[in-house]
PDB file of C-alpha atoms in Angstrom:
ATOM      1  CA  UNK A   1      27.722 -35.090  -1.647  1.00 48.00           C
ATOM      2  CA  UNK A   2      24.715 -32.975   0.115  1.00 56.00           C
ATOM      3  CA  UNK A   3      25.244 -31.210   3.162  1.00 82.00           C
ATOM      4  CA  UNK A   4      22.943 -28.988   5.464  1.00 89.00           C
ATOM      5  CA  UNK A   5      24.328 -26.529   8.095  1.00 91.00           C
ATOM      6  CA  UNK A   6      22.755 -24.823  10.965  1.00 93.00           C
ATOM      7  CA  UNK A   7      23.845 -22.811  13.998  1.00 89.00           C
ATOM      8  CA  UNK A   8      23.540 -25.026  17.032  1.00 89.00           C
ATOM      9  CA  UNK A   9      22.015 -22.780  19.606  1.00 94.00           C
ATOM     10  CA  UNK A  10      19.741 -19.945  19.849  1.00 96.00           C
ATOM     11  CA  UNK A  11      18.498 -17.995  22.793  1.00 97.00           C
ATOM     12  CA  UNK A  12      15.470 -15.440  22.548  1.00 97.00           C
ATOM     13  CA  UNK A  13      13.016 -13.953  25.232  1.00 97.00           C
ATOM     14  CA  UNK A  14       9.619 -14.984  25.343  1.00 97.00           C
ATOM     15  CA  UNK A  15       7.497 -12.710  23.112  1.00 97.00           C
ATOM     16  CA  UNK A  16      10.138 -11.703  20.597  1.00 97.00           C
ATOM     17  CA  UNK A  17      10.757 -13.285  17.166  1.00 97.00           C
ATOM     18  CA  UNK A  18      13.196 -16.376  16.632  1.00 97.00           C
ATOM     19  CA  UNK A  19      14.979 -16.730  13.425  1.00 97.00           C
ATOM     20  CA  UNK A  20      16.668 -20.047  12.651  1.00 97.00           C
ATOM     21  CA  UNK A  21      18.966 -20.256   9.820  1.00 96.00           C
ATOM     22  CA  UNK A  22      20.028 -23.226   7.491  1.00 95.00           C
ATOM     23  CA  UNK A  23      22.242 -23.505   4.450  1.00 94.00           C
ATOM     24  CA  UNK A  24      22.138 -26.469   1.939  1.00 89.00           C
ATOM     25  CA  UNK A  25      24.205 -27.610  -0.659  1.00 84.00           C
ATOM     26  CA  UNK A  26      22.220 -29.590  -3.253  1.00 76.00           C
ATOM     27  CA  UNK A  27      20.746 -27.216  -5.818  1.00 72.00           C
ATOM     28  CA  UNK A  28      18.335 -30.027  -7.012  1.00 75.00           C
ATOM     29  CA  UNK A  29      16.520 -30.358  -3.952  1.00 72.00           C
ATOM     30  CA  UNK A  30      12.705 -30.198  -4.346  1.00 77.00           C
ATOM     31  CA  UNK A  31      11.328 -29.916  -1.008  1.00 84.00           C
ATOM     32  CA  UNK A  32      13.040 -28.240   2.267  1.00 89.00           C
ATOM     33  CA  UNK A  33      11.544 -28.991   5.538  1.00 91.00           C
ATOM     34  CA  UNK A  34      11.806 -27.960   9.213  1.00 94.00           C
ATOM     35  CA  UNK A  35      11.234 -30.320  11.813  1.00 93.00           C
ATOM     36  CA  UNK A  36      10.844 -29.875  15.620  1.00 93.00           C
ATOM     37  CA  UNK A  37      12.066 -32.437  18.162  1.00 88.00           C
ATOM     38  CA  UNK A  38      10.816 -31.667  21.779  1.00 85.00           C
ATOM     39  CA  UNK A  39      13.036 -32.970  24.822  1.00 78.00           C
ATOM     40  CA  UNK A  40      12.752 -36.804  24.884  1.00 71.00           C
ATOM     41  CA  UNK A  41      10.203 -37.026  21.704  1.00 75.00           C
ATOM     42  CA  UNK A  42      10.298 -37.920  18.209  1.00 77.00           C
ATOM     43  CA  UNK A  43      10.368 -35.462  15.273  1.00 85.00           C
ATOM     44  CA  UNK A  44       7.570 -33.600  14.297  1.00 87.00           C
ATOM     45  CA  UNK A  45       7.083 -32.000  10.852  1.00 87.00           C
ATOM     46  CA  UNK A  46       6.518 -28.200  11.225  1.00 92.00           C
ATOM     47  CA  UNK A  47       6.387 -27.033   7.837  1.00 91.00           C
ATOM     48  CA  UNK A  48       7.948 -27.453   4.362  1.00 89.00           C
ATOM     49  CA  UNK A  49       8.490 -25.300   1.207  1.00 90.00           C
ATOM     50  CA  UNK A  50       8.804 -26.415  -2.341  1.00 88.00           C
ATOM     51  CA  UNK A  51      11.936 -25.204  -3.974  1.00 85.00           C
ATOM     52  CA  UNK A  52      10.198 -22.960  -6.425  1.00 86.00           C
ATOM     53  CA  UNK A  53       8.580 -20.690  -3.576  1.00 89.00           C
ATOM     54  CA  UNK A  54      10.293 -17.809  -1.827  1.00 92.00           C
ATOM     55  CA  UNK A  55       8.158 -17.577   1.196  1.00 95.00           C
ATOM     56  CA  UNK A  56       5.405 -19.642   3.112  1.00 94.00           C
ATOM     57  CA  UNK A  57       3.470 -18.503   5.992  1.00 94.00           C
ATOM     58  CA  UNK A  58       1.521 -20.655   8.513  1.00 91.00           C
ATOM     59  CA  UNK A  59       0.354 -18.932  11.510  1.00 94.00           C
ATOM     60  CA  UNK A  60       3.384 -18.035  13.841  1.00 96.00           C
ATOM     61  CA  UNK A  61       5.729 -19.579  11.350  1.00 96.00           C
ATOM     62  CA  UNK A  62       7.319 -18.106   8.390  1.00 97.00           C
ATOM     63  CA  UNK A  63       9.824 -19.822   6.042  1.00 97.00           C
ATOM     64  CA  UNK A  64      12.064 -17.946   3.591  1.00 96.00           C
ATOM     65  CA  UNK A  65      14.004 -19.539   0.862  1.00 95.00           C
ATOM     66  CA  UNK A  66      16.834 -18.065  -0.992  1.00 93.00           C
ATOM     67  CA  UNK A  67      17.448 -20.470  -3.792  1.00 90.00           C
ATOM     68  CA  UNK A  68      20.271 -18.612  -5.223  1.00 90.00           C
ATOM     69  CA  UNK A  69      22.222 -18.532  -1.882  1.00 92.00           C
ATOM     70  CA  UNK A  70      20.818 -21.936  -0.977  1.00 91.00           C
ATOM     71  CA  UNK A  71      19.583 -20.472   2.319  1.00 94.00           C
ATOM     72  CA  UNK A  72      16.429 -21.206   4.189  1.00 95.00           C
ATOM     73  CA  UNK A  73      15.288 -19.699   7.357  1.00 97.00           C
ATOM     74  CA  UNK A  74      12.384 -20.360   9.766  1.00 97.00           C
ATOM     75  CA  UNK A  75      11.063 -17.254  11.771  1.00 97.00           C
ATOM     76  CA  UNK A  76       8.984 -18.003  14.770  1.00 97.00           C
ATOM     77  CA  UNK A  77       6.850 -14.861  15.575  1.00 97.00           C
ATOM     78  CA  UNK A  78       5.714 -14.235  19.311  1.00 97.00           C
ATOM     79  CA  UNK A  79       8.092 -17.059  20.586  1.00 97.00           C
ATOM     80  CA  UNK A  80       6.620 -19.075  23.594  1.00 97.00           C
ATOM     81  CA  UNK A  81       8.148 -21.196  26.153  1.00 95.00           C
ATOM     82  CA  UNK A  82       6.562 -24.173  24.257  1.00 94.00           C
ATOM     83  CA  UNK A  83       8.696 -23.407  21.375  1.00 96.00           C
ATOM     84  CA  UNK A  84      11.670 -24.366  23.200  1.00 95.00           C
ATOM     85  CA  UNK A  85      13.267 -27.643  21.345  1.00 95.00           C
ATOM     86  CA  UNK A  86      15.438 -28.609  18.540  1.00 93.00           C
ATOM     87  CA  UNK A  87      14.674 -27.554  15.224  1.00 96.00           C
ATOM     88  CA  UNK A  88      16.045 -29.580  12.166  1.00 94.00           C
ATOM     89  CA  UNK A  89      16.329 -28.311   8.765  1.00 94.00           C
ATOM     90  CA  UNK A  90      16.283 -31.179   6.080  1.00 90.00           C
ATOM     91  CA  UNK A  91      16.517 -31.094   2.447  1.00 86.00           C
ATOM     92  CA  UNK A  92      15.112 -33.911   0.049  1.00 79.00           C
ATOM     93  CA  UNK A  93      17.495 -35.531  -2.176  1.00 67.00           C
ATOM     94  CA  UNK A  94      16.769 -37.721  -5.189  1.00 63.00           C
ATOM     95  CA  UNK A  95      19.397 -39.865  -6.743  1.00 57.00           C
ATOM     96  CA  UNK A  96      20.140 -43.096  -8.234  1.00 54.00           C
ATOM     97  CA  UNK A  97      16.327 -44.027  -8.003  1.00 51.00           C
ATOM     98  CA  UNK A  98      16.012 -43.258  -4.322  1.00 53.00           C
ATOM     99  CA  UNK A  99      14.880 -40.479  -2.409  1.00 60.00           C
ATOM    100  CA  UNK A 100      15.866 -39.348   1.222  1.00 70.00           C
ATOM    101  CA  UNK A 101      16.171 -36.751   3.619  1.00 78.00           C
ATOM    102  CA  UNK A 102      19.343 -34.963   4.730  1.00 82.00           C
ATOM    103  CA  UNK A 103      18.985 -33.239   8.064  1.00 88.00           C
ATOM    104  CA  UNK A 104      21.188 -30.625   9.538  1.00 90.00           C
ATOM    105  CA  UNK A 105      22.508 -31.071  13.029  1.00 88.00           C
ATOM    106  CA  UNK A 106      19.581 -29.234  14.753  1.00 92.00           C
ATOM    107  CA  UNK A 107      19.434 -25.738  16.244  1.00 95.00           C
ATOM    108  CA  UNK A 108      18.508 -25.826  19.908  1.00 94.00           C
ATOM    109  CA  UNK A 109      15.990 -22.774  20.663  1.00 96.00           C
ATOM    110  CA  UNK A 110      15.986 -21.797  24.165  1.00 96.00           C
ATOM    111  CA  UNK A 111      13.154 -19.493  25.179  1.00 96.00           C
ATOM    112  CA  UNK A 112      13.723 -17.098  28.368  1.00 95.00           C
ATOM    113  CA  UNK A 113      10.808 -16.476  30.271  1.00 91.00           C
TER     114      UNK A 113
ATOM    115  CA  UNK B   1      -4.454 -44.053  17.256  1.00 62.00           C
ATOM    116  CA  UNK B   2      -0.509 -43.591  17.358  1.00 69.00           C
ATOM    117  CA  UNK B   3       0.537 -42.871  13.747  1.00 89.00           C
ATOM    118  CA  UNK B   4       4.078 -44.412  13.840  1.00 92.00           C
ATOM    119  CA  UNK B   5       5.103 -46.459  16.931  1.00 93.00           C
ATOM    120  CA  UNK B   6       8.306 -47.895  17.981  1.00 94.00           C
ATOM    121  CA  UNK B   7       9.021 -50.666  20.722  1.00 95.00           C
ATOM    122  CA  UNK B   8      10.758 -50.601  22.919  1.00 95.00           C
ATOM    123  CA  UNK B   9      11.019 -47.057  23.932  1.00 91.00           C
ATOM    124  CA  UNK B  10      14.293 -47.839  25.780  1.00 94.00           C
ATOM    125  CA  UNK B  11      16.551 -50.692  25.486  1.00 96.00           C
ATOM    126  CA  UNK B  12      19.812 -51.152  27.716  1.00 97.00           C
ATOM    127  CA  UNK B  13      21.993 -54.292  26.700  1.00 97.00           C
ATOM    128  CA  UNK B  14      25.321 -55.800  26.891  1.00 97.00           C
ATOM    129  CA  UNK B  15      27.991 -55.539  24.061  1.00 97.00           C
ATOM    130  CA  UNK B  16      27.853 -58.492  21.759  1.00 97.00           C
ATOM    131  CA  UNK B  17      23.920 -59.298  22.424  1.00 97.00           C
ATOM    132  CA  UNK B  18      21.723 -59.410  19.480  1.00 97.00           C
ATOM    133  CA  UNK B  19      18.562 -57.055  19.689  1.00 97.00           C
ATOM    134  CA  UNK B  20      15.615 -55.895  17.574  1.00 97.00           C
ATOM    135  CA  UNK B  21      13.700 -52.792  17.410  1.00 97.00           C
ATOM    136  CA  UNK B  22      10.003 -52.884  16.024  1.00 97.00           C
ATOM    137  CA  UNK B  23       8.344 -50.048  14.201  1.00 97.00           C
ATOM    138  CA  UNK B  24       4.803 -50.108  12.910  1.00 96.00           C
ATOM    139  CA  UNK B  25       2.749 -47.221  11.029  1.00 96.00           C
ATOM    140  CA  UNK B  26      -1.164 -47.146  10.796  1.00 95.00           C
ATOM    141  CA  UNK B  27      -1.092 -44.502   8.181  1.00 93.00           C
ATOM    142  CA  UNK B  28      -1.390 -46.675   5.043  1.00 94.00           C
ATOM    143  CA  UNK B  29       1.977 -45.349   3.876  1.00 93.00           C
ATOM    144  CA  UNK B  30       4.173 -47.229   1.314  1.00 92.00           C
ATOM    145  CA  UNK B  31       7.483 -46.162   2.381  1.00 90.00           C
ATOM    146  CA  UNK B  32       9.303 -46.518   5.897  1.00 93.00           C
ATOM    147  CA  UNK B  33      12.692 -45.364   7.133  1.00 91.00           C
ATOM    148  CA  UNK B  34      15.267 -46.015   9.935  1.00 93.00           C
ATOM    149  CA  UNK B  35      17.487 -43.153  11.204  1.00 92.00           C
ATOM    150  CA  UNK B  36      20.161 -43.004  13.801  1.00 92.00           C
ATOM    151  CA  UNK B  37      20.527 -40.026  15.856  1.00 87.00           C
ATOM    152  CA  UNK B  38      23.960 -39.837  17.697  1.00 81.00           C
ATOM    153  CA  UNK B  39      24.857 -38.225  20.863  1.00 75.00           C
ATOM    154  CA  UNK B  40      25.461 -34.992  19.230  1.00 73.00           C
ATOM    155  CA  UNK B  41      21.721 -35.082  17.873  1.00 72.00           C
ATOM    156  CA  UNK B  42      22.843 -35.695  14.439  1.00 78.00           C
ATOM    157  CA  UNK B  43      20.165 -37.516  12.286  1.00 83.00           C
ATOM    158  CA  UNK B  44      21.505 -39.998   9.547  1.00 85.00           C
ATOM    159  CA  UNK B  45      19.340 -42.217   7.326  1.00 86.00           C
ATOM    160  CA  UNK B  46      20.080 -45.908   7.619  1.00 89.00           C
ATOM    161  CA  UNK B  47      17.601 -47.622   5.605  1.00 86.00           C
ATOM    162  CA  UNK B  48      14.460 -47.138   3.444  1.00 87.00           C
ATOM    163  CA  UNK B  49      11.941 -49.430   2.269  1.00 88.00           C
ATOM    164  CA  UNK B  50       9.187 -48.854  -0.345  1.00 86.00           C
ATOM    165  CA  UNK B  51       6.458 -51.422  -0.478  1.00 85.00           C
ATOM    166  CA  UNK B  52       8.523 -53.922   1.384  1.00 82.00           C
ATOM    167  CA  UNK B  53      11.535 -53.666  -0.935  1.00 83.00           C
ATOM    168  CA  UNK B  54      15.018 -51.911   0.199  1.00 84.00           C
ATOM    169  CA  UNK B  55      15.506 -48.790  -1.740  1.00 79.00           C
ATOM    170  CA  UNK B  56      18.095 -46.993   0.283  1.00 75.00           C
ATOM    171  CA  UNK B  57      20.942 -48.630   2.299  1.00 75.00           C
ATOM    172  CA  UNK B  58      23.479 -46.229   3.464  1.00 75.00           C
ATOM    173  CA  UNK B  59      27.080 -47.262   4.581  1.00 76.00           C
ATOM    174  CA  UNK B  60      25.744 -49.208   7.618  1.00 86.00           C
ATOM    175  CA  UNK B  61      27.466 -52.273   9.256  1.00 89.00           C
ATOM    176  CA  UNK B  62      26.024 -55.515   7.995  1.00 90.00           C
ATOM    177  CA  UNK B  63      25.363 -56.142  11.720  1.00 95.00           C
ATOM    178  CA  UNK B  64      22.230 -54.152  11.113  1.00 94.00           C
ATOM    179  CA  UNK B  65      19.435 -55.747   9.119  1.00 92.00           C
ATOM    180  CA  UNK B  66      16.110 -54.374   8.491  1.00 92.00           C
ATOM    181  CA  UNK B  67      13.173 -56.533   7.838  1.00 92.00           C
ATOM    182  CA  UNK B  68       9.693 -55.627   6.449  1.00 92.00           C
ATOM    183  CA  UNK B  69       7.308 -58.473   6.759  1.00 91.00           C
ATOM    184  CA  UNK B  70       4.659 -56.102   5.270  1.00 91.00           C
ATOM    185  CA  UNK B  71       4.053 -52.465   4.377  1.00 90.00           C
ATOM    186  CA  UNK B  72       3.102 -51.452   7.859  1.00 94.00           C
ATOM    187  CA  UNK B  73       6.051 -52.818   9.767  1.00 95.00           C
ATOM    188  CA  UNK B  74      10.018 -52.423   9.319  1.00 95.00           C
ATOM    189  CA  UNK B  75      12.064 -53.889  12.183  1.00 96.00           C
ATOM    190  CA  UNK B  76      15.508 -53.316  12.689  1.00 96.00           C
ATOM    191  CA  UNK B  77      17.758 -56.019  14.072  1.00 96.00           C
ATOM    192  CA  UNK B  78      21.157 -55.528  15.314  1.00 96.00           C
ATOM    193  CA  UNK B  79      23.735 -58.449  15.671  1.00 96.00           C
ATOM    194  CA  UNK B  80      26.777 -58.221  18.072  1.00 97.00           C
ATOM    195  CA  UNK B  81      25.996 -54.864  19.425  1.00 97.00           C
ATOM    196  CA  UNK B  82      28.796 -52.500  19.993  1.00 96.00           C
ATOM    197  CA  UNK B  83      29.473 -49.498  22.195  1.00 95.00           C
ATOM    198  CA  UNK B  84      29.099 -47.245  19.304  1.00 93.00           C
ATOM    199  CA  UNK B  85      25.631 -48.586  18.503  1.00 95.00           C
ATOM    200  CA  UNK B  86      24.440 -46.665  21.349  1.00 95.00           C
ATOM    201  CA  UNK B  87      22.023 -43.907  19.903  1.00 93.00           C
ATOM    202  CA  UNK B  88      18.502 -42.953  19.494  1.00 92.00           C
ATOM    203  CA  UNK B  89      16.986 -44.794  16.472  1.00 94.00           C
ATOM    204  CA  UNK B  90      13.994 -43.453  14.770  1.00 93.00           C
ATOM    205  CA  UNK B  91      11.482 -44.849  12.468  1.00 94.00           C
ATOM    206  CA  UNK B  92       9.481 -42.789  10.031  1.00 92.00           C
ATOM    207  CA  UNK B  93       7.214 -43.550   7.102  1.00 92.00           C
ATOM    208  CA  UNK B  94       5.769 -41.456   4.347  1.00 89.00           C
ATOM    209  CA  UNK B  95       2.962 -42.067   1.770  1.00 87.00           C
ATOM    210  CA  UNK B  96       5.273 -42.143  -1.118  1.00 81.00           C
ATOM    211  CA  UNK B  97       9.133 -41.729  -1.275  1.00 75.00           C
ATOM    212  CA  UNK B  98       8.685 -37.928  -2.096  1.00 71.00           C
ATOM    213  CA  UNK B  99       6.250 -37.169   0.457  1.00 76.00           C
ATOM    214  CA  UNK B 100       6.827 -35.724   3.897  1.00 78.00           C
ATOM    215  CA  UNK B 101       7.977 -38.073   6.720  1.00 84.00           C
ATOM    216  CA  UNK B 102       6.277 -38.856   9.865  1.00 87.00           C
ATOM    217  CA  UNK B 103       8.600 -39.881  12.785  1.00 89.00           C
ATOM    218  CA  UNK B 104       7.903 -42.334  15.657  1.00 89.00           C
ATOM    219  CA  UNK B 105       8.932 -41.421  19.032  1.00 87.00           C
ATOM    220  CA  UNK B 106      12.315 -42.994  18.945  1.00 90.00           C
ATOM    221  CA  UNK B 107      14.120 -45.968  20.711  1.00 93.00           C
ATOM    222  CA  UNK B 108      16.869 -45.114  22.873  1.00 92.00           C
ATOM    223  CA  UNK B 109      19.521 -47.803  22.684  1.00 95.00           C
ATOM    224  CA  UNK B 110      22.527 -48.072  25.487  1.00 95.00           C
ATOM    225  CA  UNK B 111      24.947 -50.612  24.927  1.00 96.00           C
ATOM    226  CA  UNK B 112      27.125 -51.205  28.251  1.00 96.00           C
TER     227      UNK B 112
END
C-alpha cells in the first residue's frame, strides 16, 4: 500500500529558511501536494508538483521532487511567525477506478521570533 | 462566499447517540470527500463521492453513512457513537477526482 512519511517537528528562527521533508512509496503518484493547517483551521493547499517535474517555485515556496528516491521537500524562504502551522505532504493515488490522497502525519513548524 | 463549509464546527455528545455533520461546497465541484483527523493529527480518507455516487469507501465501520442529496452536499451520519469516534472530521471537494482538493474548516466531534 501507499505510505507517506514526514518528520513531526521543525523549529526555525524568524528570517531563516525552513525545509520540510517527505518520503512516499507509490511510484505511480501523479501529483504531490503540500497542505498547511493553521491552529484550529482547515487544510489549505499551499502548492503542488506534477510527478514529471523536479522543481517548482512559487514566491517564498520551493518544492523539490526527487522521483528516484521518492523524496519531496518544501522550502520556505525568509520564514515568518505566520508560517507557524502543521504542514502535510500528500500523494495522489489512483487505483481500482478511484482516486484519493494519502497524507503524511504532518510536520509542526514552530517559528521562533 | 465560503467555498467549503461544514456544520457544526463543534459537536459534543454522549456515547450511543446518533449525529450528523453537514458539508456544502459552492465551487461547482463534482467530487466531495470526508476525512478523519485523529488526536495525533493523522488524516485518513473515509469516503469520496463523485456526482453523488460513492467511489471510495475505506475501511470505516458501517455506523458511518455518507449521504449526498446533490453534488453540492455530502453529509456524514454516525450511528451509535463511540469514544473512539472523537476526532476532527474534514470535508473536502475537488473539481474532478484528479484535481486538488479544497478543505472545509473541520468539525471537532467529542464523544463523552
